CSV table of C-alpha atoms in Angstrom, one decimal:
chain,number,residue,atom,x,y,z
A,1,LYS,CA,161.5,75.8,114.8
A,2,SER,CA,162.6,79.0,116.4
A,3,ARG,CA,163.0,80.5,119.9
A,4,VAL,CA,162.0,83.9,121.3
A,5,MET,CA,164.6,86.2,122.9
A,6,LEU,CA,163.0,88.7,125.3
A,7,CYS,CA,164.6,92.1,125.9
A,8,ILE,CA,163.0,94.7,128.2
A,9,TRP,CA,164.1,98.3,128.5
A,10,GLN,CA,162.7,101.7,129.3
A,11,ALA,CA,164.1,104.9,127.7
A,12,ASN,CA,165.0,108.0,129.7
A,13,LEU,CA,163.8,106.7,133.0
A,14,THR,CA,166.0,104.8,135.4
A,15,LYS,CA,164.3,101.9,137.3
A,16,PRO,CA,166.2,99.9,140.0
A,17,TRP,CA,165.0,96.6,138.5
A,18,VAL,CA,166.0,97.4,134.9
A,19,ASP,CA,169.6,97.3,133.7
A,20,ASN,CA,170.8,100.8,132.7
A,21,ASN,CA,172.7,99.2,129.8
A,22,PRO,CA,170.1,98.5,127.0
A,23,SER,CA,172.5,96.2,125.2
A,24,SER,CA,172.9,93.8,128.1
A,25,ASP,CA,170.8,90.7,128.9
A,26,ILE,CA,168.2,91.4,131.5
A,27,SER,CA,167.3,88.8,134.1
A,28,LEU,CA,163.5,88.5,134.7
A,29,SER,CA,164.3,87.7,138.3
A,30,LYS,CA,165.2,91.4,138.8
A,31,MET,CA,161.7,92.4,138.1
A,32,ASN,CA,160.2,91.8,141.5
A,33,TYR,CA,159.4,95.0,143.2
A,34,GLU,CA,157.1,96.5,145.8
A,35,LEU,CA,156.2,100.0,144.9
A,36,SER,CA,157.1,102.6,142.4
A,37,PRO,CA,160.3,104.5,143.4
A,38,PRO,CA,159.7,108.1,144.5
A,39,ILE,CA,159.5,110.7,141.7
A,40,LEU,CA,162.4,112.9,143.0
A,41,CYS,CA,163.2,116.0,141.1
A,42,MET,CA,166.9,115.4,141.4
A,43,THR,CA,169.4,118.0,140.5
A,44,ASN,CA,172.7,117.1,138.7
A,45,CYS,CA,174.6,118.0,141.9
A,46,PRO,CA,173.4,119.3,145.2
A,47,THR,CA,172.4,123.0,145.4
A,48,LEU,CA,173.2,125.4,148.2
A,49,ILE,CA,170.7,128.4,148.4
A,50,VAL,CA,172.2,131.3,150.2
A,51,THR,CA,170.0,134.2,151.5
A,52,VAL,CA,171.4,137.8,151.4
A,53,GLY,CA,170.0,140.9,153.0
A,54,LEU,CA,169.6,143.0,156.1
A,55,PRO,CA,167.5,141.9,159.0
A,56,ALA,CA,163.7,142.3,158.6
A,57,ARG,CA,163.8,141.9,154.8
A,58,GLY,CA,161.9,138.6,154.7
A,59,LYS,CA,164.8,136.2,154.3
A,60,THR,CA,163.5,133.6,156.7
A,61,TYR,CA,160.0,133.9,155.2
A,62,ILE,CA,161.5,133.2,151.8
A,63,SER,CA,163.6,130.4,153.2
A,64,LYS,CA,160.7,128.6,154.8
A,65,LYS,CA,158.4,129.0,151.8
A,66,LEU,CA,161.1,127.8,149.4
A,67,THR,CA,161.9,124.8,151.6
A,68,ARG,CA,158.2,123.9,151.8
A,69,TYR,CA,157.7,124.1,148.1
A,70,LEU,CA,160.8,122.1,147.1
A,71,ASN,CA,159.9,119.3,149.5
A,72,TRP,CA,156.4,119.3,148.2
A,73,ILE,CA,157.4,118.8,144.6
A,74,GLY,CA,159.8,116.0,145.6
A,75,VAL,CA,163.2,117.7,146.0
A,76,PRO,CA,164.7,116.8,149.4
A,77,THR,CA,165.4,120.2,151.0
A,78,ARG,CA,166.3,121.4,154.5
A,79,GLU,CA,166.7,124.9,155.9
A,80,PHE,CA,169.7,125.9,158.0
A,81,ASN,CA,169.0,129.1,160.0
A,82,VAL,CA,172.3,130.5,161.4
A,83,GLY,CA,170.3,132.5,164.0
A,84,GLN,CA,169.1,129.2,165.6
A,85,TYR,CA,172.7,128.0,165.9
A,86,ARG,CA,173.6,131.4,167.5
A,87,ARG,CA,170.7,131.0,170.0
A,88,GLU,CA,171.9,127.5,170.9
A,89,CYS,CA,175.4,128.8,171.5
A,90,VAL,CA,174.5,132.0,173.3
A,91,LYS,CA,171.6,131.0,175.6
A,92,ILE,CA,170.8,134.5,176.9
A,93,TYR,CA,170.5,137.3,174.4
A,94,LYS,CA,171.4,140.7,176.0
A,95,SER,CA,171.2,143.4,173.3
A,96,PHE,CA,172.1,144.6,169.8
A,97,GLU,CA,175.7,145.1,171.2
A,98,PHE,CA,176.4,141.5,170.3
A,99,PHE,CA,176.1,142.4,166.6
A,100,ARG,CA,178.3,145.5,166.6
A,101,PRO,CA,181.1,145.1,164.0
A,102,ASP,CA,183.7,146.0,166.7
A,103,ASN,CA,182.5,143.3,169.1
A,104,GLU,CA,185.3,140.8,168.5
A,105,GLU,CA,183.9,138.2,170.8
A,106,GLY,CA,180.4,138.4,169.2
A,107,LEU,CA,182.0,138.3,165.7
A,108,LYS,CA,183.9,135.2,166.6
A,109,ILE,CA,180.8,133.4,167.9
A,110,ARG,CA,178.8,134.3,164.8
A,111,GLN,CA,181.6,133.0,162.6
A,112,GLN,CA,181.7,129.7,164.6
A,113,CYS,CA,177.9,129.4,164.2
A,114,ALA,CA,178.1,129.9,160.5
A,115,SER,CA,180.8,127.3,160.2
A,116,ALA,CA,178.8,124.8,162.3
A,117,ALA,CA,175.8,125.4,160.0
A,118,LEU,CA,177.9,124.9,156.9
A,119,ASN,CA,179.3,121.6,158.3
A,120,ASP,CA,175.7,120.4,158.8
A,121,VAL,CA,174.9,121.5,155.2
A,122,ARG,CA,177.8,119.4,154.0
A,123,GLN,CA,176.6,116.4,156.0
A,124,TYR,CA,173.0,116.8,154.7
A,125,LEU,CA,173.9,117.2,151.1
A,126,ALA,CA,176.8,114.7,151.0
A,127,ASP,CA,175.8,111.9,153.4
A,128,GLU,CA,172.0,112.2,154.0
A,129,GLY,CA,170.6,112.3,150.5
A,130,GLY,CA,169.7,116.0,150.5
A,131,GLN,CA,169.5,117.8,147.2
A,132,VAL,CA,169.0,121.4,148.3
A,133,ALA,CA,170.1,123.2,151.5
A,134,VAL,CA,168.9,126.7,152.3
A,135,PHE,CA,171.5,128.6,154.2
A,136,ASP,CA,169.5,131.3,156.0
A,137,ALA,CA,171.6,134.2,157.3
A,138,THR,CA,172.4,137.9,156.5
A,139,ASN,CA,175.6,137.1,154.4
A,140,THR,CA,175.8,140.8,153.7
A,141,THR,CA,179.6,141.0,152.9
A,142,ARG,CA,181.4,139.8,149.8
A,143,GLU,CA,184.0,138.2,152.1
A,144,ARG,CA,181.3,136.0,153.7
A,145,ARG,CA,179.8,135.1,150.3
A,146,GLN,CA,183.3,134.3,148.9
A,147,THR,CA,183.8,132.0,151.8
A,148,ILE,CA,180.5,130.2,151.2
A,149,THR,CA,181.3,130.0,147.4
A,150,ALA,CA,184.7,128.4,148.2
A,151,PHE,CA,183.0,125.9,150.6
A,152,ALA,CA,180.6,124.9,147.9
A,153,GLU,CA,183.2,124.5,145.2
A,154,GLN,CA,185.3,122.4,147.5
A,155,ASN,CA,182.4,120.0,148.1
A,156,GLY,CA,181.0,120.0,144.6
A,157,PHE,CA,177.8,122.0,145.3
A,158,LYS,CA,176.2,124.6,143.1
A,159,VAL,CA,175.4,128.0,144.8
A,160,PHE,CA,172.4,130.2,144.2
A,161,PHE,CA,172.1,133.5,146.1
A,162,VAL,CA,168.7,134.9,147.0
A,163,GLU,CA,168.9,138.6,148.0
A,164,SER,CA,166.0,140.5,149.4
A,165,VAL,CA,166.3,144.3,149.2
A,166,CYS,CA,163.6,146.5,150.6
A,167,GLU,CA,163.5,150.3,151.2
A,168,ASP,CA,159.8,150.5,151.9
A,169,PRO,CA,159.5,151.8,155.5
A,170,VAL,CA,156.0,150.3,155.9
A,171,VAL,CA,157.1,146.8,154.9
A,172,ILE,CA,160.2,147.0,157.0
A,173,ALA,CA,158.2,148.1,160.1
A,174,GLU,CA,155.8,145.2,159.6
A,175,ASN,CA,158.7,142.8,159.2
A,176,ILE,CA,160.2,144.1,162.4
A,177,VAL,CA,157.0,143.4,164.3
A,178,VAL,CA,157.1,139.8,163.1
A,179,SER,CA,160.8,139.5,163.8
A,180,VAL,CA,160.5,140.5,167.5
A,181,HIS,CA,157.4,138.4,168.2
A,182,SER,CA,158.3,135.9,170.9
A,183,ASP,CA,156.8,133.0,169.0
A,184,PHE,CA,159.3,133.5,166.2
A,185,CYS,CA,162.3,135.1,168.0
A,186,PRO,CA,163.2,133.9,171.5
A,187,ASP,CA,165.7,136.7,171.8
A,188,TYR,CA,162.9,139.1,172.9
A,189,MET,CA,160.9,136.7,175.0
A,190,ASN,CA,161.3,138.8,178.2
A,191,CYS,CA,161.0,142.2,176.5
A,192,ASN,CA,157.9,144.3,175.8
A,193,THR,CA,157.2,145.1,172.2
A,194,GLU,CA,158.6,148.7,172.2
A,195,GLU,CA,161.9,147.7,173.8
A,196,ALA,CA,162.2,144.8,171.4
A,197,MET,CA,161.5,146.9,168.3
A,198,GLU,CA,164.0,149.6,169.4
A,199,ASP,CA,166.7,147.0,170.0
A,200,PHE,CA,166.0,145.3,166.6
A,201,LYS,CA,166.3,148.6,164.8
A,202,LYS,CA,169.8,149.1,166.3
A,203,ARG,CA,170.7,145.6,165.3
A,204,ILE,CA,169.8,146.5,161.7
A,205,GLU,CA,172.1,149.5,161.9
A,206,CYS,CA,175.0,147.2,162.9
A,207,TYR,CA,174.8,145.6,159.5
A,208,GLU,CA,174.0,148.6,157.4
A,209,ASN,CA,177.5,150.1,157.3
A,210,SER,CA,179.2,146.9,156.1
A,211,TYR,CA,176.4,145.8,153.7
A,212,GLU,CA,177.6,145.0,150.2
A,213,THR,CA,174.7,144.2,147.9
A,214,LEU,CA,175.0,141.8,145.0
A,215,ASP,CA,176.3,143.9,142.1
A,216,GLU,CA,175.6,143.4,138.4
A,217,VAL,CA,179.2,144.0,137.5
A,218,TRP,CA,181.2,142.8,140.5
A,219,ASP,CA,179.1,139.7,141.0
A,220,ARG,CA,178.3,138.9,137.3
A,221,HIS,CA,179.8,135.5,137.6
A,222,LEU,CA,177.5,134.5,140.4
A,223,SER,CA,174.0,132.8,140.1
A,224,TYR,CA,171.4,134.8,141.9
A,225,ILE,CA,168.0,136.5,142.1
A,226,LYS,CA,167.6,139.9,143.6
A,227,ILE,CA,164.1,140.6,144.9
A,228,ILE,CA,163.5,144.3,145.2
A,229,ASP,CA,160.7,145.8,147.4
A,230,VAL,CA,158.9,142.5,147.9
A,231,GLY,CA,158.5,141.7,144.2
A,232,ARG,CA,158.2,145.2,142.6
A,233,ARG,CA,161.3,144.3,140.6
A,234,TYR,CA,163.5,141.3,140.0
A,235,LEU,CA,167.1,140.9,138.8
A,236,VAL,CA,168.1,137.4,137.8
A,237,ASN,CA,171.7,136.4,136.8
A,238,GLN,CA,173.4,133.3,135.6
A,239,VAL,CA,170.7,130.6,136.2
A,240,GLN,CA,172.5,127.3,136.0
A,241,ASP,CA,169.9,124.5,135.7
A,242,HIS,CA,166.3,123.5,135.9
A,243,ILE,CA,166.1,123.5,139.7
A,244,GLN,CA,167.3,127.1,139.8
A,245,SER,CA,164.8,128.0,137.1
A,246,ARG,CA,162.0,126.6,139.2
A,247,ILE,CA,163.2,128.5,142.3
A,248,VAL,CA,163.3,131.7,140.3
A,249,TYR,CA,159.8,131.1,138.9
A,250,TYR,CA,158.4,130.3,142.3
A,251,LEU,CA,160.0,133.3,144.0
A,252,MET,CA,158.6,135.6,141.3
A,253,ASN,CA,155.1,134.4,142.0
A,254,ILE,CA,154.9,134.7,145.8
A,255,HIS,CA,153.6,137.8,147.5
A,256,ILE,CA,152.8,139.1,151.0
A,257,THR,CA,149.4,140.7,150.3
A,258,PRO,CA,146.9,139.6,153.0
A,259,ARG,CA,144.5,137.1,151.6
A,260,SER,CA,142.5,133.9,152.3
A,261,ILE,CA,142.3,130.7,150.3
A,262,TYR,CA,139.1,128.7,150.8
A,263,LEU,CA,139.3,125.0,150.1
A,264,CYS,CA,136.3,122.7,150.0
A,265,ARG,CA,135.2,119.5,148.3
A,266,HIS,CA,132.2,119.3,146.0
A,267,GLY,CA,128.8,118.5,147.6
A,268,GLU,CA,128.1,114.9,148.3
A,269,SER,CA,127.7,113.0,145.0
A,270,ASP,CA,125.6,110.0,144.0
A,271,LEU,CA,128.7,107.8,143.9
A,272,ASN,CA,129.7,109.0,147.3
A,273,VAL,CA,126.4,107.8,148.7
A,274,LYS,CA,127.0,104.4,147.0
A,275,GLY,CA,130.5,104.2,148.6
A,276,CYS,CA,132.2,104.2,145.2
A,277,ILE,CA,135.5,106.0,144.3
A,278,GLY,CA,136.1,108.2,141.3
A,279,GLY,CA,133.6,108.5,138.5
A,280,ASP,CA,131.8,111.6,137.3
A,281,SER,CA,128.4,111.5,138.9
A,282,GLY,CA,126.2,114.5,139.8
A,283,LEU,CA,125.3,115.8,143.3
A,284,SER,CA,123.0,113.9,145.6
A,285,PRO,CA,120.1,115.8,147.2
A,286,ARG,CA,122.3,116.6,150.3
A,287,GLY,CA,125.0,117.7,147.9
A,288,ARG,CA,122.7,120.2,146.2
A,289,GLU,CA,121.7,121.4,149.7
A,290,PHE,CA,125.4,122.0,150.6
A,291,ALA,CA,125.9,123.9,147.4
A,292,LYS,CA,123.2,126.4,148.4
A,293,TYR,CA,124.7,126.8,151.9
A,294,LEU,CA,128.1,127.3,150.4
A,295,GLY,CA,126.7,130.1,148.2
A,296,LYS,CA,125.2,131.8,151.3
A,297,PHE,CA,128.4,131.3,153.3
A,298,ILE,CA,130.6,132.9,150.6
A,299,GLU,CA,128.2,135.8,150.4
A,300,SER,CA,128.3,136.3,154.1
A,301,GLN,CA,132.1,136.5,154.0
A,302,ASP,CA,131.9,139.6,151.8
A,303,ILE,CA,135.2,138.7,150.0
A,304,SER,CA,136.5,141.3,147.5
A,305,ASP,CA,137.6,140.1,144.1
A,306,LEU,CA,136.9,136.5,144.9
A,307,LYS,CA,137.9,134.0,142.3
A,308,VAL,CA,136.3,130.5,142.1
A,309,TRP,CA,138.1,127.5,140.7
A,310,THR,CA,136.6,124.1,140.0
A,311,SER,CA,137.6,120.9,138.3
A,312,GLN,CA,136.1,119.8,135.0
A,313,MET,CA,133.9,117.2,136.8
A,314,LYS,CA,130.1,117.5,137.1
A,315,ARG,CA,130.0,117.5,140.9
A,316,THR,CA,132.4,120.5,141.4
A,317,ILE,CA,130.7,122.4,138.6
A,318,GLN,CA,127.2,121.8,140.0
A,319,THR,CA,128.5,123.0,143.5
A,320,ALA,CA,130.0,126.2,142.0
A,321,GLU,CA,126.8,127.1,140.2
A,322,ALA,CA,125.2,128.0,143.5
A,323,VAL,CA,128.0,130.5,144.3
A,324,SER,CA,127.1,133.9,142.7
A,325,VAL,CA,130.6,134.3,141.3
A,326,PRO,CA,131.9,133.3,137.8
A,327,TYR,CA,134.0,130.2,138.1
A,328,GLU,CA,137.0,128.9,136.2
A,329,GLN,CA,137.4,125.2,135.3
A,330,TRP,CA,140.8,123.5,135.8
A,331,LYS,CA,141.5,120.1,134.4
A,332,ALA,CA,144.5,119.9,136.8
A,333,LEU,CA,141.9,119.9,139.7
A,334,ASN,CA,140.2,116.7,138.5
A,335,GLU,CA,140.1,113.9,141.1
A,336,ILE,CA,142.9,111.3,141.2
A,337,ASP,CA,142.5,108.8,138.4
A,338,ALA,CA,141.7,105.4,140.0
A,339,GLY,CA,142.2,103.6,136.6
A,340,VAL,CA,140.6,100.1,136.6
A,341,CYS,CA,139.2,100.8,140.0
A,342,GLU,CA,137.0,103.8,139.0
A,343,GLU,CA,133.5,103.6,140.3
A,344,MET,CA,134.3,100.6,142.5
A,345,MET,CA,133.7,100.3,146.3
A,346,TYR,CA,136.8,99.5,148.4
A,347,GLU,CA,135.2,96.1,149.2
A,348,GLU,CA,135.0,95.4,145.5
A,349,ILE,CA,138.6,96.4,145.0
A,350,GLN,CA,139.7,94.1,147.8
A,351,GLN,CA,137.7,91.3,146.3
A,352,HIS,CA,138.7,91.7,142.7
A,353,TYR,CA,142.2,93.2,143.1
A,354,PRO,CA,143.5,91.9,146.5
A,355,LEU,CA,147.1,92.5,145.5
A,356,GLU,CA,146.5,96.1,144.5
A,357,PHE,CA,144.5,96.7,147.7
A,358,ALA,CA,147.4,95.4,149.8
A,359,LEU,CA,150.0,97.4,147.9
A,360,ARG,CA,148.1,100.7,148.3
A,361,ASP,CA,148.0,100.2,152.0
A,362,GLN,CA,151.8,99.7,152.1
A,363,ASP,CA,152.5,103.2,150.6
A,364,LYS,CA,149.5,105.1,149.7
A,365,TYR,CA,151.4,108.1,148.5
A,366,ARG,CA,153.5,106.3,145.9
A,367,TYR,CA,151.0,103.6,144.9
A,368,ARG,CA,149.7,104.0,141.4
A,369,TYR,CA,146.3,102.5,140.4
A,370,PRO,CA,146.6,100.2,137.3
A,371,LYS,CA,146.0,102.5,134.4
A,372,GLY,CA,145.6,105.4,136.8
A,373,GLU,CA,147.5,107.8,139.1
A,374,SER,CA,149.3,107.9,142.4
A,375,TYR,CA,149.3,110.8,144.9
A,376,GLU,CA,152.8,111.5,143.8
A,377,ASP,CA,151.6,111.9,140.2
A,378,LEU,CA,148.8,114.2,141.5
A,379,VAL,CA,151.3,116.5,143.2
A,380,GLN,CA,153.2,116.9,139.9
A,381,ARG,CA,149.9,117.7,138.1
A,382,LEU,CA,148.9,120.3,140.8
A,383,GLU,CA,152.1,122.3,140.7
A,384,PRO,CA,150.7,124.9,138.2
A,385,VAL,CA,147.7,125.3,140.5
A,386,ILE,CA,150.0,126.0,143.5
A,387,MET,CA,151.9,128.6,141.4
A,388,GLU,CA,148.7,130.3,140.4
A,389,LEU,CA,147.4,130.2,144.0
A,390,GLU,CA,150.6,132.0,145.1
A,391,ARG,CA,150.0,134.7,142.5
A,392,GLN,CA,146.4,135.3,143.4
A,393,GLU,CA,144.7,136.9,146.4
A,394,ASN,CA,141.3,135.5,147.6
A,395,VAL,CA,140.4,132.2,145.9
A,396,LEU,CA,137.7,129.5,146.5
A,397,VAL,CA,138.8,126.1,145.2
A,398,ILE,CA,136.1,123.6,144.9
A,399,CYS,CA,137.8,120.3,144.3
A,400,HIS,CA,138.0,116.6,145.4
A,401,GLN,CA,139.3,114.7,148.4
A,402,ALA,CA,142.8,113.6,147.0
A,403,VAL,CA,143.3,117.0,145.3
A,404,MET,CA,142.4,118.9,148.5
A,405,ARG,CA,144.8,116.7,150.5
A,406,CYS,CA,147.6,117.6,148.1
A,407,LEU,CA,146.9,121.3,148.3
A,408,LEU,CA,146.5,121.2,152.0
A,409,ALA,CA,149.8,119.4,152.4
A,410,TYR,CA,151.6,122.2,150.6
A,411,PHE,CA,150.1,125.0,152.7
A,412,LEU,CA,150.5,123.1,156.0
A,413,ASP,CA,154.0,121.6,155.2
A,414,LYS,CA,152.9,118.0,155.6
A,415,THR,CA,155.1,115.1,154.6
A,416,ALA,CA,154.4,112.6,151.8
A,417,GLU,CA,153.6,110.0,154.4
A,418,GLU,CA,151.0,112.3,156.1
A,419,LEU,CA,149.5,113.7,152.9
A,420,PRO,CA,147.2,110.8,151.9
A,421,TYR,CA,145.6,110.6,155.3
A,422,LEU,CA,144.7,114.3,155.8
A,423,LYS,CA,141.1,114.6,156.8
A,424,CYS,CA,139.0,116.6,154.2
A,425,PRO,CA,135.4,115.9,155.0
A,426,LEU,CA,132.5,116.7,152.7
A,427,HIS,CA,130.4,119.8,153.3
A,428,THR,CA,133.3,121.5,155.3
A,429,VAL,CA,135.2,124.6,154.2
A,430,LEU,CA,138.8,125.1,155.2
A,431,LYS,CA,139.8,128.8,155.3
A,432,LEU,CA,143.6,129.2,155.0
A,433,THR,CA,145.1,132.5,155.9
A,434,PRO,CA,148.9,132.8,155.3
A,435,VAL,CA,150.7,134.2,158.3
A,436,ALA,CA,154.4,135.0,158.9
A,437,TYR,CA,156.0,131.6,158.8
A,438,GLY,CA,153.0,129.3,158.2
A,439,CYS,CA,149.3,129.2,157.6
A,440,LYS,CA,146.3,129.7,159.9
A,441,VAL,CA,143.5,127.1,159.3
A,442,GLU,CA,139.8,127.5,160.2
A,443,SER,CA,137.4,124.7,159.6
A,444,ILE,CA,133.8,125.6,158.9
A,445,PHE,CA,131.1,122.9,158.8
A,446,LEU,CA,128.0,124.1,156.9
A,447,ASN,CA,125.6,121.9,158.8
A,448,VAL,CA,124.6,119.5,156.0
A,449,ASP,CA,125.2,115.9,156.7
A,450,ALA,CA,127.2,113.7,154.3
A,451,VAL,CA,128.7,110.3,154.1
A,452,ASN,CA,132.2,109.8,155.5
A,453,THR,CA,134.7,109.0,152.7
A,454,HIS,CA,137.8,109.1,154.9
A,455,ARG,CA,139.7,105.9,155.2
A,456,ASP,CA,142.2,105.7,158.1
A,457,ARG,CA,145.7,104.6,157.8
A,458,PRO,CA,145.7,100.8,158.2
A,459,GLU,CA,147.3,99.2,161.3
A,460,VAL,CA,150.6,97.8,160.2
A,461,GLY,CA,152.1,94.9,162.2
A,462,ILE,CA,155.2,92.8,161.7
A,463,SER,CA,154.6,91.1,158.5
A,464,THR,CA,156.2,90.3,155.2
A,465,LYS,CA,155.6,93.0,152.6
A,466,THR,CA,153.6,92.2,149.6
A,467,HIS,CA,155.4,92.1,146.3
A,468,ARG,CA,153.9,92.6,142.8
A,469,ASN,CA,155.7,90.3,140.4
A,470,VAL,CA,155.4,91.6,136.8
A,471,VAL,CA,156.9,88.5,135.3
A,472,ALA,CA,153.6,86.7,134.9
A,473,PRO,CA,151.9,89.5,133.0
A,474,VAL,CA,154.9,89.7,130.6
A,475,ILE,CA,154.8,85.9,130.0
A,476,ASN,CA,151.0,86.0,129.4
A,477,ILE,CA,151.5,88.7,126.9
A,478,ILE,CA,154.3,86.8,125.1
A,479,ARG,CA,152.2,83.6,124.9
A,480,ASN,CA,149.4,85.4,123.2
A,481,ILE,CA,151.4,87.6,120.8
A,482,SER,CA,151.5,86.9,117.1
A,483,LEU,CA,154.8,88.0,115.5
A,484,THR,CA,155.0,90.1,112.4
A,485,ASN,CA,156.5,89.1,109.1
A,486,ASP,CA,159.9,90.7,110.0
A,487,GLY,CA,160.1,88.5,113.1
A,488,ALA,CA,159.4,91.2,115.7
A,489,ALA,CA,156.6,92.8,117.6
A,490,LEU,CA,156.3,95.6,120.2
A,491,VAL,CA,154.1,95.3,123.3
A,492,LEU,CA,153.4,98.3,125.5
A,493,PHE,CA,151.9,97.7,129.0
A,494,ASN,CA,151.5,99.8,132.1
A,495,ARG,CA,152.0,98.6,135.6
A,496,LEU,CA,152.6,100.0,139.0
A,497,GLY,CA,155.4,102.5,138.9
A,498,CYS,CA,156.0,101.9,135.2
A,499,HIS,CA,155.2,104.7,132.8
A,500,GLY,CA,155.4,102.1,130.1
A,501,PHE,CA,157.8,99.3,129.4
A,502,THR,CA,158.6,98.4,125.8
A,503,VAL,CA,158.8,94.6,125.3
A,504,ARG,CA,160.5,93.6,122.1
A,505,CYS,CA,160.2,90.0,120.9
A,506,VAL,CA,162.7,89.0,118.3
A,507,LEU,CA,162.3,85.7,116.3
A,508,ILE,CA,165.6,83.9,116.2
A,509,PRO,CA,166.1,80.8,114.0
A,510,ARG,CA,167.0,77.7,116.1
A,511,LEU,CA,170.3,76.3,115.1
């Protein structure tokens, strides 16, 4: 007789319930878990992004967009705006005189505010699990940048500078208008627009004489991207790792050209009417009616150079055919894969897969359908779509409920917990218009009734969390396996949060 020794490991991916040492014995008792761990795009060590540039050059715009993007893809990121620290310290702003280089008291206060912000950066990156901090300030002198670099080296952080240089008077004037708006800058809450703009221009002059731009020779040892005239030209130097590469790629795709992005789901489908999820059915009669109304709506908008994107599924393609614009199919826009639950009603899922149903309610964002996807997986799949949307101008995206939620969460800066519950009803168009530091949303219902596919967040009381135990499936597989001649066999299975465990059974002679 012989006995079977079971070893379980997973290459390249670290799982909290699997020993990192593949040579060690692994206890099956460790394999109880609730949900897949978050897919965090972790950097090797925390990164400090430092903006550089005169006022009204779009630094805060860049900081906010970059923070939103990194959080959306799973990199914990926070913005630290030194101007906010200064406003908390100096409650009443008087004039540009505060920023004069010969104003010793003002200079001292600004240095204290920068130090306070850096202390908070240290706490966030070292103690709170942050991976990227965006230090949003002018940082226009080499002395200030050397201080920040020394701070980062002392704490083991990488530094990446983002400089925005702009000499276009039209762009600068537009940025000044945004900068002095009371909604964005409390400094000018009690001033009229002309007074505020005049004071802000003098504030810029206070920085101009001491401004030292990042230099290709002098600063050749630094990692940075220099954005010239809002993307007309870029200079990239000493990129250190994948996270900085992604930052560079993102910043080279964004633009400030006025545009609108239209998001809508396909028309009501036959499976929607039946209350089933997933599948690849065609449109219902009401869905076809919506498609016609959508075509008329888009025509009435008189949108120049409109691009239309769909998924590769029948219901989005049939919806797009009613719009008199050529459309492009994206596989990345396909609906979330529900795996074994495809074309099932929620009631059927609850009946046949009660454990899966309960687990999904615990953490809808990270839950992965058996043989399917999670919302977290979907976000990773949609990153190229976001990049291309940032490059484009006017686009109509005809997609699906889960996909639309992910796209909407990016533009509206929603958290992973909020994302799966965003309301995206059928037969409704959302018009997104990027504005200074956010996105304006208009909801247009096209007066065609449809079923309601939204499922509210479940009420969660005080209860014991459900666990999925993967020991039983492993044992079942082992009982039914027939070993090969060399005494070994490999079994590959996929469960929640596991991209694929390899189970190796080795036949060992009994002594």
